[in-house]
Amino acid sequence: MESDQRTSGPQESMPSGQEKHIQQTNTDLFLALARNSADIFWLMTPYGDFGAPDSSNWKVFVGIQQAQQHQSWLDCIHPLDNTCAQSAFMQAVQSRQASETECRMRRSDGIYRLMRLHFVPVQDTNGQIYQIIAHGKDITEQRHYQQMSEEQMRLALGAAKIGLWDWDTRTNHLTLNEQCKILFGFPPRHTVSYEQLMAAIHPDDLDQRDRAIQEALREKTEYSVEYRHICPDQSIRWITLRGRWLYDEQGVAVHMIAAVMDITALKEAEAQQLAAANKMTSILESISDAFFTIDSEWRYTYVNPHAEKLLGKRLADLLDQPIAAVTPAFADPFITRKFQLAITTQQANHFEAFSLPQKKWFEVHAYPTPEGLSVYYQDITERKRIERALRESELKFRRFVESNIIGVLVADIYGNIYETNEAYRAITGYSEEEIQQRNLQWTAMTTQQYLPRQAQAIEEFLATGVSKPFEITIRNKQGQQVPIMMAIAQLKSSSTLGVAIVLDISARKEVEKQKDVFLSIASHELRTPITILKGTLQLIQRRMKRIASSPDTTPADIATIWQKNEDDLNNALRQIDVQARLVNDLLDISRIAVDKLELHLRRCNLIKIIQETIEDLQATSPGHTLQMLIPQDQEIYVRADPDRIGQVINNYVTNAIKYSEPEHPIRIGLEQKEKQVSVWVQDEGPGLTADAQKQIWRRFYQIKETATSANKQQGLGLGLYICQTIIQRHHGEVGVKSAPGHGSTFWFTLPLAPPSDPT
């Protein structure tokens, strides 16, 4: 220290013999602590010079050789922190109160460590400062630990742009993570209610969203729904919501958890990137340190100001008093045993303990001394709270991973897989044992055409630590191609290890494919009848003009032309019927999609419906034989919509005609059981494969054309799907029995109407 600081310091006075004894006793107490402490202690004069340097553990920290070279303790302080350290020392000297600061100190290996320094002035009986106790605690690792786990989870979810929500149905409390609020257009600190989110759903998507969630609740399955969300700024985003209900022991739904992703870019077919920034906040407050000593009779002999504060007692009320009497916190049996163990073994004892009276956690370091025990302790309640919060955060993330809403895997850029959840294994088809035993690599599952896109994502991951969600196709265990959407984020800074979020998008891709096929078929099927109609009418028009322009036309010629026109008009009417059927199918599909397919149920005779439908079909298809194998003089009543049941029978028979040769009869039969009746239509057509029998009830499915009959029309692939929907809404079932080369039998069932059922 500079010489002018000496002159500005406190005036020295010659201590008496008793004062020297007290000072020496205090010094001995300090040295007993310093010899066994993991922290740094040293003594200084009020002018900043070292006091009793041979007895401090200063040399252990800075190194013996360096300690001999240093003329001042400030020499090992980082140059940028020198001023604040010197100011804290001067504050303790001038205020006669302990002061503290944080600064970087150079260790014996040349590495700077973040330290919390305390300067404690020691006064004699005349109030003069004769010594400064300097205490340094290494808090480098503590700072690092506070940020690591929480930040990793935030980084992974934020990078993948996945939001998480948890709706407690009992309290109507909605919990959203920051990313989820951002996805919905709200500030991270904004409180969002479930009602707000419901009100922001686009009106056209509300029914679809509610149906998906209610169906999942009813069936106890996962739900997945896409809808438009109206943000507070009135912008519209497409959101995909995938989650599940959680139930209590009684099976009552108590939570709805979900993963939320913004798929606006995919819907609009343009690259958009949401700017998501995770703001780090410090949750660790400074922890006060305390120190006291007790004698062999467990009485306080010294207490520093921080201990007074933590214990809630004044120094005068503590000195020479038994710890059990004045501080019940340290009379706890657990703490007492630890103190006794340190005295008995004469070894330092470090432990953590919870004080029930104070409701605080303490980290305690007990050091045995010849006189009794020296105790250094600090309040770690805040650190425990942070640790608990971190564990809860990790538990929430683990709960999300194990909920298997979406696939999650931990892997590196070289393809090595370290951990997967059940959802990811379901996508790939491999078990956990197979992934480990076969040494499978996630990069090797990618199909050839998507390898460049995968490589681009890995480069982005290495450059920025994250990759935007990208789409690729992988091959599962069965060799089938599975389209997925994937996003990757680093687990640790500058690491090749990352956590990947994987979503199976097969259903969406299949819908997109079906729409493309449907548009192609619809444009062809709707245009063909119009072309035939136009040609027919033009031909009739030319004939009529020829009659009008030829004065020599005989009655026989007119009759011939009239007959041709009549035949052509009948053909035109049939094309109009085809057109009408196609349009009606489209209208029915539209009604089914919005749940507006109306049924007018009444008690009706099923045999009469079959007879009337077959008679109409026989008149329009005279080239085929339709055999009705039903009782003619019997009545079988069902509660149904006659027009819709006739539509199903018409579709079954029309399909049979379409795939049968004219010389092969088509049979229509009926079989009555105890509570239901079954109607079947049998043909001798080419039959169906086992795979086709599973697929024919889907929308837009097309059976490959055969060469067994001429003049086949493909249709829109909607008829059987509509039939299935109609019968299901009548509480019946549909099915088919078939084999390639042996024809097909399509059937449906209906419940019989009770005899007392009103008309």
CSV table of N, CA and C in Angstrom, one decimal, residues 163-279:
chain,number,residue,atom,x,y,z
A,163,GLY,N,-43.1,-25.4,-28.4
A,163,GLY,CA,-43.7,-24.9,-27.2
A,163,GLY,C,-44.4,-26.0,-26.4
A,164,LEU,N,-44.4,-25.9,-25.1
A,164,LEU,CA,-45.0,-26.8,-24.2
A,164,LEU,C,-46.1,-26.1,-23.4
A,165,TRP,N,-47.2,-26.8,-23.3
A,165,TRP,CA,-48.3,-26.3,-22.4
A,165,TRP,C,-48.8,-27.4,-21.5
A,166,ASP,N,-49.4,-27.0,-20.4
A,166,ASP,CA,-50.0,-27.9,-19.4
A,166,ASP,C,-51.2,-27.2,-18.8
A,167,TRP,N,-52.4,-27.7,-19.2
A,167,TRP,CA,-53.6,-27.1,-18.7
A,167,TRP,C,-54.2,-28.0,-17.6
A,168,ASP,N,-54.3,-27.4,-16.4
A,168,ASP,CA,-54.9,-28.1,-15.3
A,168,ASP,C,-56.4,-27.9,-15.3
A,169,THR,N,-57.2,-28.9,-15.6
A,169,THR,CA,-58.6,-28.8,-15.8
A,169,THR,C,-59.3,-28.5,-14.5
A,170,ARG,N,-58.7,-28.9,-13.4
A,170,ARG,CA,-59.3,-28.7,-12.1
A,170,ARG,C,-59.3,-27.3,-11.6
A,171,THR,N,-58.2,-26.6,-11.9
A,171,THR,CA,-58.0,-25.2,-11.5
A,171,THR,C,-58.2,-24.2,-12.7
A,172,ASN,N,-58.3,-24.8,-13.9
A,172,ASN,CA,-58.3,-24.0,-15.1
A,172,ASN,C,-57.0,-23.1,-15.2
A,173,HIS,N,-55.9,-23.6,-14.7
A,173,HIS,CA,-54.7,-22.9,-14.8
A,173,HIS,C,-53.8,-23.4,-16.0
A,174,LEU,N,-53.4,-22.5,-16.8
A,174,LEU,CA,-52.7,-22.9,-18.0
A,174,LEU,C,-51.2,-22.5,-17.8
A,175,THR,N,-50.3,-23.4,-18.0
A,175,THR,CA,-48.9,-23.1,-17.9
A,175,THR,C,-48.2,-23.3,-19.3
A,176,LEU,N,-47.6,-22.2,-19.7
A,176,LEU,CA,-46.9,-22.2,-21.0
A,176,LEU,C,-45.5,-21.8,-20.8
A,177,ASN,N,-44.6,-22.5,-21.5
A,177,ASN,CA,-43.2,-22.1,-21.4
A,177,ASN,C,-43.0,-20.9,-22.3
A,178,GLU,N,-41.9,-20.2,-22.3
A,178,GLU,CA,-41.7,-19.0,-23.0
A,178,GLU,C,-41.9,-19.2,-24.5
A,179,GLN,N,-41.3,-20.3,-25.0
A,179,GLN,CA,-41.4,-20.6,-26.4
A,179,GLN,C,-42.9,-20.7,-26.9
A,180,CYS,N,-43.7,-21.3,-26.0
A,180,CYS,CA,-45.1,-21.5,-26.4
A,180,CYS,C,-45.8,-20.2,-26.5
A,181,LYS,N,-45.5,-19.3,-25.5
A,181,LYS,CA,-46.1,-17.9,-25.6
A,181,LYS,C,-45.7,-17.2,-26.8
A,182,ILE,N,-44.4,-17.4,-27.2
A,182,ILE,CA,-43.9,-16.7,-28.4
A,182,ILE,C,-44.7,-17.3,-29.6
A,183,LEU,N,-44.9,-18.6,-29.7
A,183,LEU,CA,-45.6,-19.2,-30.8
A,183,LEU,C,-47.0,-18.6,-30.9
A,184,PHE,N,-47.6,-18.3,-29.8
A,184,PHE,CA,-49.0,-17.8,-29.8
A,184,PHE,C,-49.0,-16.3,-29.9
A,185,GLY,N,-47.9,-15.6,-30.0
A,185,GLY,CA,-47.8,-14.2,-30.2
A,185,GLY,C,-47.8,-13.4,-29.0
A,186,PHE,N,-47.6,-14.0,-27.8
A,186,PHE,CA,-47.6,-13.3,-26.5
A,186,PHE,C,-46.2,-13.0,-26.0
A,187,PRO,N,-46.0,-12.0,-25.3
A,187,PRO,CA,-44.7,-11.7,-24.7
A,187,PRO,C,-44.3,-12.9,-23.7
A,188,PRO,N,-43.1,-13.2,-23.5
A,188,PRO,CA,-42.7,-14.3,-22.6
A,188,PRO,C,-43.2,-14.1,-21.2
A,189,ARG,N,-43.3,-12.9,-20.7
A,189,ARG,CA,-43.7,-12.7,-19.3
A,189,ARG,C,-45.2,-12.5,-19.2
A,190,HIS,N,-45.9,-12.6,-20.3
A,190,HIS,CA,-47.4,-12.3,-20.3
A,190,HIS,C,-48.1,-13.5,-19.7
A,191,THR,N,-49.1,-13.3,-18.9
A,191,THR,CA,-50.0,-14.4,-18.4
A,191,THR,C,-51.1,-14.7,-19.4
A,192,VAL,N,-51.2,-15.9,-19.8
A,192,VAL,CA,-52.1,-16.3,-20.8
A,192,VAL,C,-53.1,-17.3,-20.2
A,193,SER,N,-54.4,-17.1,-20.5
A,193,SER,CA,-55.4,-18.0,-20.0
A,193,SER,C,-55.9,-19.0,-21.1
A,194,TYR,N,-56.5,-20.1,-20.7
A,194,TYR,CA,-57.0,-21.0,-21.7
A,194,TYR,C,-58.1,-20.4,-22.5
A,195,GLU,N,-58.9,-19.5,-21.9
A,195,GLU,CA,-59.9,-18.9,-22.6
A,195,GLU,C,-59.4,-18.0,-23.7
A,196,GLN,N,-58.3,-17.3,-23.4
A,196,GLN,CA,-57.6,-16.4,-24.4
A,196,GLN,C,-57.2,-17.2,-25.7
A,197,LEU,N,-56.6,-18.4,-25.4
A,197,LEU,CA,-56.2,-19.2,-26.6
A,197,LEU,C,-57.4,-19.7,-27.4
A,198,MET,N,-58.5,-20.1,-26.7
A,198,MET,CA,-59.7,-20.6,-27.4
A,198,MET,C,-60.3,-19.5,-28.2
A,199,ALA,N,-60.3,-18.3,-27.7
A,199,ALA,CA,-60.9,-17.2,-28.4
A,199,ALA,C,-60.0,-16.8,-29.6
A,200,ALA,N,-58.7,-17.2,-29.6
A,200,ALA,CA,-57.8,-16.8,-30.7
A,200,ALA,C,-57.8,-17.8,-31.9
A,201,ILE,N,-58.6,-18.9,-31.7
A,201,ILE,CA,-58.6,-19.9,-32.8
A,201,ILE,C,-59.5,-19.4,-33.9
A,202,HIS,N,-59.0,-19.6,-35.2
A,202,HIS,CA,-59.8,-19.1,-36.3
A,202,HIS,C,-61.1,-19.8,-36.3
A,203,PRO,N,-62.2,-19.0,-36.5
A,203,PRO,CA,-63.6,-19.6,-36.5
A,203,PRO,C,-63.8,-20.8,-37.3
A,204,ASP,N,-63.1,-20.9,-38.5
A,204,ASP,CA,-63.3,-22.0,-39.4
A,204,ASP,C,-62.6,-23.3,-38.9
A,205,ASP,N,-61.7,-23.1,-38.0
A,205,ASP,CA,-61.0,-24.3,-37.5
A,205,ASP,C,-61.4,-24.7,-36.1
A,206,LEU,N,-62.3,-24.0,-35.5
A,206,LEU,CA,-62.7,-24.3,-34.1
A,206,LEU,C,-63.3,-25.7,-33.9
A,207,ASP,N,-64.3,-26.0,-34.8
A,207,ASP,CA,-64.9,-27.3,-34.7
A,207,ASP,C,-63.9,-28.5,-34.9
A,208,GLN,N,-63.1,-28.3,-35.9
A,208,GLN,CA,-62.1,-29.4,-36.1
A,208,GLN,C,-61.2,-29.6,-34.9
A,209,ARG,N,-60.7,-28.5,-34.3
A,209,ARG,CA,-59.8,-28.6,-33.2
A,209,ARG,C,-60.5,-29.2,-32.0
A,210,ASP,N,-61.8,-28.8,-31.7
A,210,ASP,CA,-62.5,-29.4,-30.6
A,210,ASP,C,-62.8,-30.8,-30.8
A,211,ARG,N,-63.1,-31.3,-32.0
A,211,ARG,CA,-63.4,-32.7,-32.3
A,211,ARG,C,-62.2,-33.5,-32.0
A,212,ALA,N,-61.0,-33.1,-32.4
A,212,ALA,CA,-59.8,-33.9,-32.3
A,212,ALA,C,-59.5,-34.0,-30.8
A,213,ILE,N,-59.6,-33.0,-30.0
A,213,ILE,CA,-59.3,-33.1,-28.6
A,213,ILE,C,-60.4,-33.9,-27.8
A,214,GLN,N,-61.7,-33.7,-28.2
A,214,GLN,CA,-62.7,-34.5,-27.5
A,214,GLN,C,-62.6,-36.0,-27.9
A,215,GLU,N,-62.3,-36.3,-29.1
A,215,GLU,CA,-62.1,-37.7,-29.5
A,215,GLU,C,-61.0,-38.3,-28.7
A,216,ALA,N,-59.9,-37.6,-28.5
A,216,ALA,CA,-58.7,-38.1,-27.7
A,216,ALA,C,-59.2,-38.3,-26.3
A,217,LEU,N,-60.0,-37.4,-25.8
A,217,LEU,CA,-60.5,-37.6,-24.4
A,217,LEU,C,-61.4,-38.8,-24.3
A,218,ARG,N,-62.2,-39.0,-25.3
A,218,ARG,CA,-63.2,-40.1,-25.3
A,218,ARG,C,-62.5,-41.4,-25.5
A,219,GLU,N,-61.5,-41.5,-26.4
A,219,GLU,CA,-60.8,-42.7,-26.7
A,219,GLU,C,-59.6,-42.9,-25.9
A,220,LYS,N,-59.2,-41.9,-25.1
A,220,LYS,CA,-58.0,-41.9,-24.3
A,220,LYS,C,-56.7,-42.2,-25.1
A,221,THR,N,-56.7,-41.4,-26.2
A,221,THR,CA,-55.5,-41.5,-27.1
A,221,THR,C,-54.9,-40.2,-27.3
A,222,GLU,N,-53.8,-40.1,-28.0
A,222,GLU,CA,-53.1,-38.9,-28.3
A,222,GLU,C,-54.0,-38.1,-29.3
A,223,TYR,N,-53.8,-36.8,-29.3
A,223,TYR,CA,-54.5,-36.0,-30.3
A,223,TYR,C,-53.4,-35.2,-31.1
A,224,SER,N,-53.8,-34.9,-32.3
A,224,SER,CA,-52.9,-34.1,-33.2
A,224,SER,C,-53.8,-33.3,-34.1
A,225,VAL,N,-53.7,-32.0,-34.1
A,225,VAL,CA,-54.6,-31.2,-34.8
A,225,VAL,C,-53.8,-29.9,-35.3
A,226,GLU,N,-54.2,-29.5,-36.5
A,226,GLU,CA,-53.6,-28.3,-37.0
A,226,GLU,C,-54.7,-27.2,-37.2
A,227,TYR,N,-54.4,-26.0,-36.8
A,227,TYR,CA,-55.4,-24.9,-37.0
A,227,TYR,C,-54.7,-23.6,-37.1
A,228,ARG,N,-55.5,-22.6,-37.4
A,228,ARG,CA,-55.0,-21.2,-37.5
A,228,ARG,C,-55.2,-20.5,-36.2
A,229,HIS,N,-54.2,-19.8,-35.8
A,229,HIS,CA,-54.3,-19.0,-34.5
A,229,HIS,C,-54.1,-17.5,-34.9
A,230,ILE,N,-55.0,-16.7,-34.3
A,230,ILE,CA,-55.0,-15.3,-34.5
A,230,ILE,C,-54.3,-14.6,-33.4
A,231,CYS,N,-53.1,-14.1,-33.7
A,231,CYS,CA,-52.3,-13.5,-32.7
A,231,CYS,C,-52.8,-12.1,-32.3
A,232,PRO,N,-52.3,-11.6,-31.1
A,232,PRO,CA,-52.8,-10.3,-30.6
A,232,PRO,C,-52.6,-9.2,-31.7
A,233,ASP,N,-51.6,-9.3,-32.5
A,233,ASP,CA,-51.4,-8.3,-33.6
A,233,ASP,C,-52.3,-8.5,-34.8
A,234,GLN,N,-53.2,-9.5,-34.7
A,234,GLN,CA,-54.1,-9.9,-35.8
A,234,GLN,C,-53.4,-10.7,-36.9
A,235,SER,N,-52.1,-11.0,-36.8
A,235,SER,CA,-51.5,-11.8,-37.8
A,235,SER,C,-52.0,-13.3,-37.5
A,236,ILE,N,-51.9,-14.1,-38.6
A,236,ILE,CA,-52.4,-15.5,-38.5
A,236,ILE,C,-51.3,-16.5,-38.6
A,237,ARG,N,-51.2,-17.4,-37.7
A,237,ARG,CA,-50.2,-18.5,-37.8
A,237,ARG,C,-50.9,-19.8,-37.8
A,238,TRP,N,-50.3,-20.7,-38.6
A,238,TRP,CA,-50.7,-22.1,-38.6
A,238,TRP,C,-50.0,-22.8,-37.4
A,239,ILE,N,-50.8,-23.5,-36.6
A,239,ILE,CA,-50.2,-24.2,-35.4
A,239,ILE,C,-50.5,-25.7,-35.5
A,240,THR,N,-49.6,-26.5,-35.2
A,240,THR,CA,-49.8,-27.9,-35.0
A,240,THR,C,-49.7,-28.2,-33.5
A,241,LEU,N,-50.8,-28.9,-33.0
A,241,LEU,CA,-50.9,-29.2,-31.6
A,241,LEU,C,-50.9,-30.7,-31.4
A,242,ARG,N,-50.0,-31.2,-30.7
A,242,ARG,CA,-49.9,-32.7,-30.5
A,242,ARG,C,-49.7,-32.9,-29.0
A,243,GLY,N,-50.6,-33.7,-28.4
A,243,GLY,CA,-50.5,-34.0,-27.0
A,243,GLY,C,-51.4,-35.1,-26.5
A,244,ARG,N,-51.7,-35.1,-25.2
A,244,ARG,CA,-52.5,-36.1,-24.7
A,244,ARG,C,-53.1,-35.6,-23.3
A,245,TRP,N,-54.1,-36.4,-22.9
A,245,TRP,CA,-54.7,-36.1,-21.6
A,245,TRP,C,-54.0,-36.9,-20.5
A,246,LEU,N,-53.9,-36.4,-19.3
A,246,LEU,CA,-53.4,-37.2,-18.2
A,246,LEU,C,-54.6,-37.3,-17.2
A,247,TYR,N,-54.7,-38.5,-16.6
A,247,TYR,CA,-55.8,-38.9,-15.8
A,247,TYR,C,-55.4,-39.2,-14.4
A,248,ASP,N,-56.3,-39.0,-13.4
A,248,ASP,CA,-56.0,-39.4,-12.1
A,248,ASP,C,-56.4,-40.9,-11.8
A,249,GLU,N,-56.3,-41.3,-10.6
A,249,GLU,CA,-56.5,-42.7,-10.3
A,249,GLU,C,-57.9,-43.1,-10.6
A,250,GLN,N,-58.9,-42.2,-10.6
A,250,GLN,CA,-60.3,-42.6,-11.0
A,250,GLN,C,-60.6,-42.5,-12.5
A,251,GLY,N,-59.5,-42.2,-13.2
A,251,GLY,CA,-59.7,-42.1,-14.7
A,251,GLY,C,-60.3,-40.8,-15.1
A,252,VAL,N,-60.2,-39.8,-14.3
A,252,VAL,CA,-60.8,-38.4,-14.6
A,252,VAL,C,-59.6,-37.6,-15.2
A,253,ALA,N,-59.9,-37.0,-16.4
A,253,ALA,CA,-58.8,-36.1,-17.0
A,253,ALA,C,-58.5,-34.9,-16.1
A,254,VAL,N,-57.3,-34.7,-15.7
A,254,VAL,CA,-56.9,-33.6,-14.9
A,254,VAL,C,-55.9,-32.7,-15.5
A,255,HIS,N,-55.2,-33.2,-16.5
A,255,HIS,CA,-54.2,-32.3,-17.2
A,255,HIS,C,-54.3,-32.6,-18.7
A,256,MET,N,-54.1,-31.5,-19.5
A,256,MET,CA,-53.9,-31.7,-20.9
A,256,MET,C,-52.6,-31.1,-21.3
A,257,ILE,N,-51.6,-32.0,-21.7
A,257,ILE,CA,-50.3,-31.5,-22.0
A,257,ILE,C,-50.2,-31.6,-23.5
A,258,ALA,N,-49.3,-30.7,-24.1
A,258,ALA,CA,-49.2,-30.7,-25.5
A,258,ALA,C,-47.9,-30.1,-25.9
A,259,ALA,N,-47.4,-30.5,-27.1
A,259,ALA,CA,-46.3,-29.8,-27.8
A,259,ALA,C,-46.9,-29.0,-28.9
A,260,VAL,N,-46.4,-27.8,-29.0
A,260,VAL,CA,-46.9,-26.9,-30.0
A,260,VAL,C,-45.8,-26.5,-31.0
A,261,MET,N,-46.1,-26.5,-32.3
A,261,MET,CA,-45.1,-26.0,-33.3
A,261,MET,C,-45.8,-25.1,-34.3
A,262,ASP,N,-45.0,-24.1,-34.7
A,262,ASP,CA,-45.5,-23.2,-35.7
A,262,ASP,C,-45.2,-23.8,-37.1
A,263,ILE,N,-46.2,-24.1,-37.9
A,263,ILE,CA,-46.0,-24.7,-39.2
A,263,ILE,C,-46.4,-23.8,-40.3
A,264,THR,N,-46.4,-22.5,-40.0
A,264,THR,CA,-46.8,-21.5,-41.0
A,264,THR,C,-46.0,-21.6,-42.3
A,265,ALA,N,-44.7,-21.8,-42.1
A,265,ALA,CA,-43.8,-21.9,-43.3
A,265,ALA,C,-44.2,-23.1,-44.2
A,266,LEU,N,-44.5,-24.2,-43.5
A,266,LEU,CA,-44.9,-25.4,-44.3
A,266,LEU,C,-46.2,-25.2,-45.0
A,267,LYS,N,-47.2,-24.6,-44.3
A,267,LYS,CA,-48.5,-24.3,-45.0
A,267,LYS,C,-48.4,-23.4,-46.1
A,268,GLU,N,-47.6,-22.4,-46.0
A,268,GLU,CA,-47.5,-21.4,-47.0
A,268,GLU,C,-46.4,-21.7,-48.0
A,269,ALA,N,-45.7,-22.8,-47.8
A,269,ALA,CA,-44.6,-23.2,-48.7
A,269,ALA,C,-43.5,-22.2,-48.9
A,270,GLU,N,-43.2,-21.6,-47.9
A,270,GLU,CA,-42.1,-20.6,-47.9
A,270,GLU,C,-41.3,-20.6,-46.6
A,271,ALA,N,-40.0,-20.4,-46.7
A,271,ALA,CA,-39.2,-20.5,-45.5
A,271,ALA,C,-39.4,-19.3,-44.6
A,272,GLN,N,-39.8,-19.6,-43.4
A,272,GLN,CA,-39.9,-18.6,-42.3
A,272,GLN,C,-39.2,-19.1,-41.1
A,273,GLN,N,-38.6,-18.2,-40.5
A,273,GLN,CA,-37.9,-18.6,-39.2
A,273,GLN,C,-38.3,-17.6,-38.1
A,274,LEU,N,-38.8,-18.2,-37.1
A,274,LEU,CA,-39.3,-17.4,-35.9
A,274,LEU,C,-38.0,-17.1,-35.1
A,275,ALA,N,-37.9,-15.8,-34.8
A,275,ALA,CA,-36.8,-15.3,-34.0
A,275,ALA,C,-37.2,-15.6,-32.5
A,276,ALA,N,-36.5,-16.5,-31.9
A,276,ALA,CA,-36.7,-16.9,-30.5
A,276,ALA,C,-35.4,-16.7,-29.7
A,277,ALA,N,-35.5,-15.8,-28.8
A,277,ALA,CA,-34.3,-15.6,-28.0
A,277,ALA,C,-34.6,-15.9,-26.5
A,278,ASN,N,-33.8,-16.8,-26.0
A,278,ASN,CA,-33.9,-17.1,-24.6
A,278,ASN,C,-33.0,-16.2,-23.7
A,279,LYS,N,-33.7,-15.4,-22.9
A,279,LYS,CA,-33.0,-14.5,-22.0
A,279,LYS,C,-32.6,-15.2,-20.7
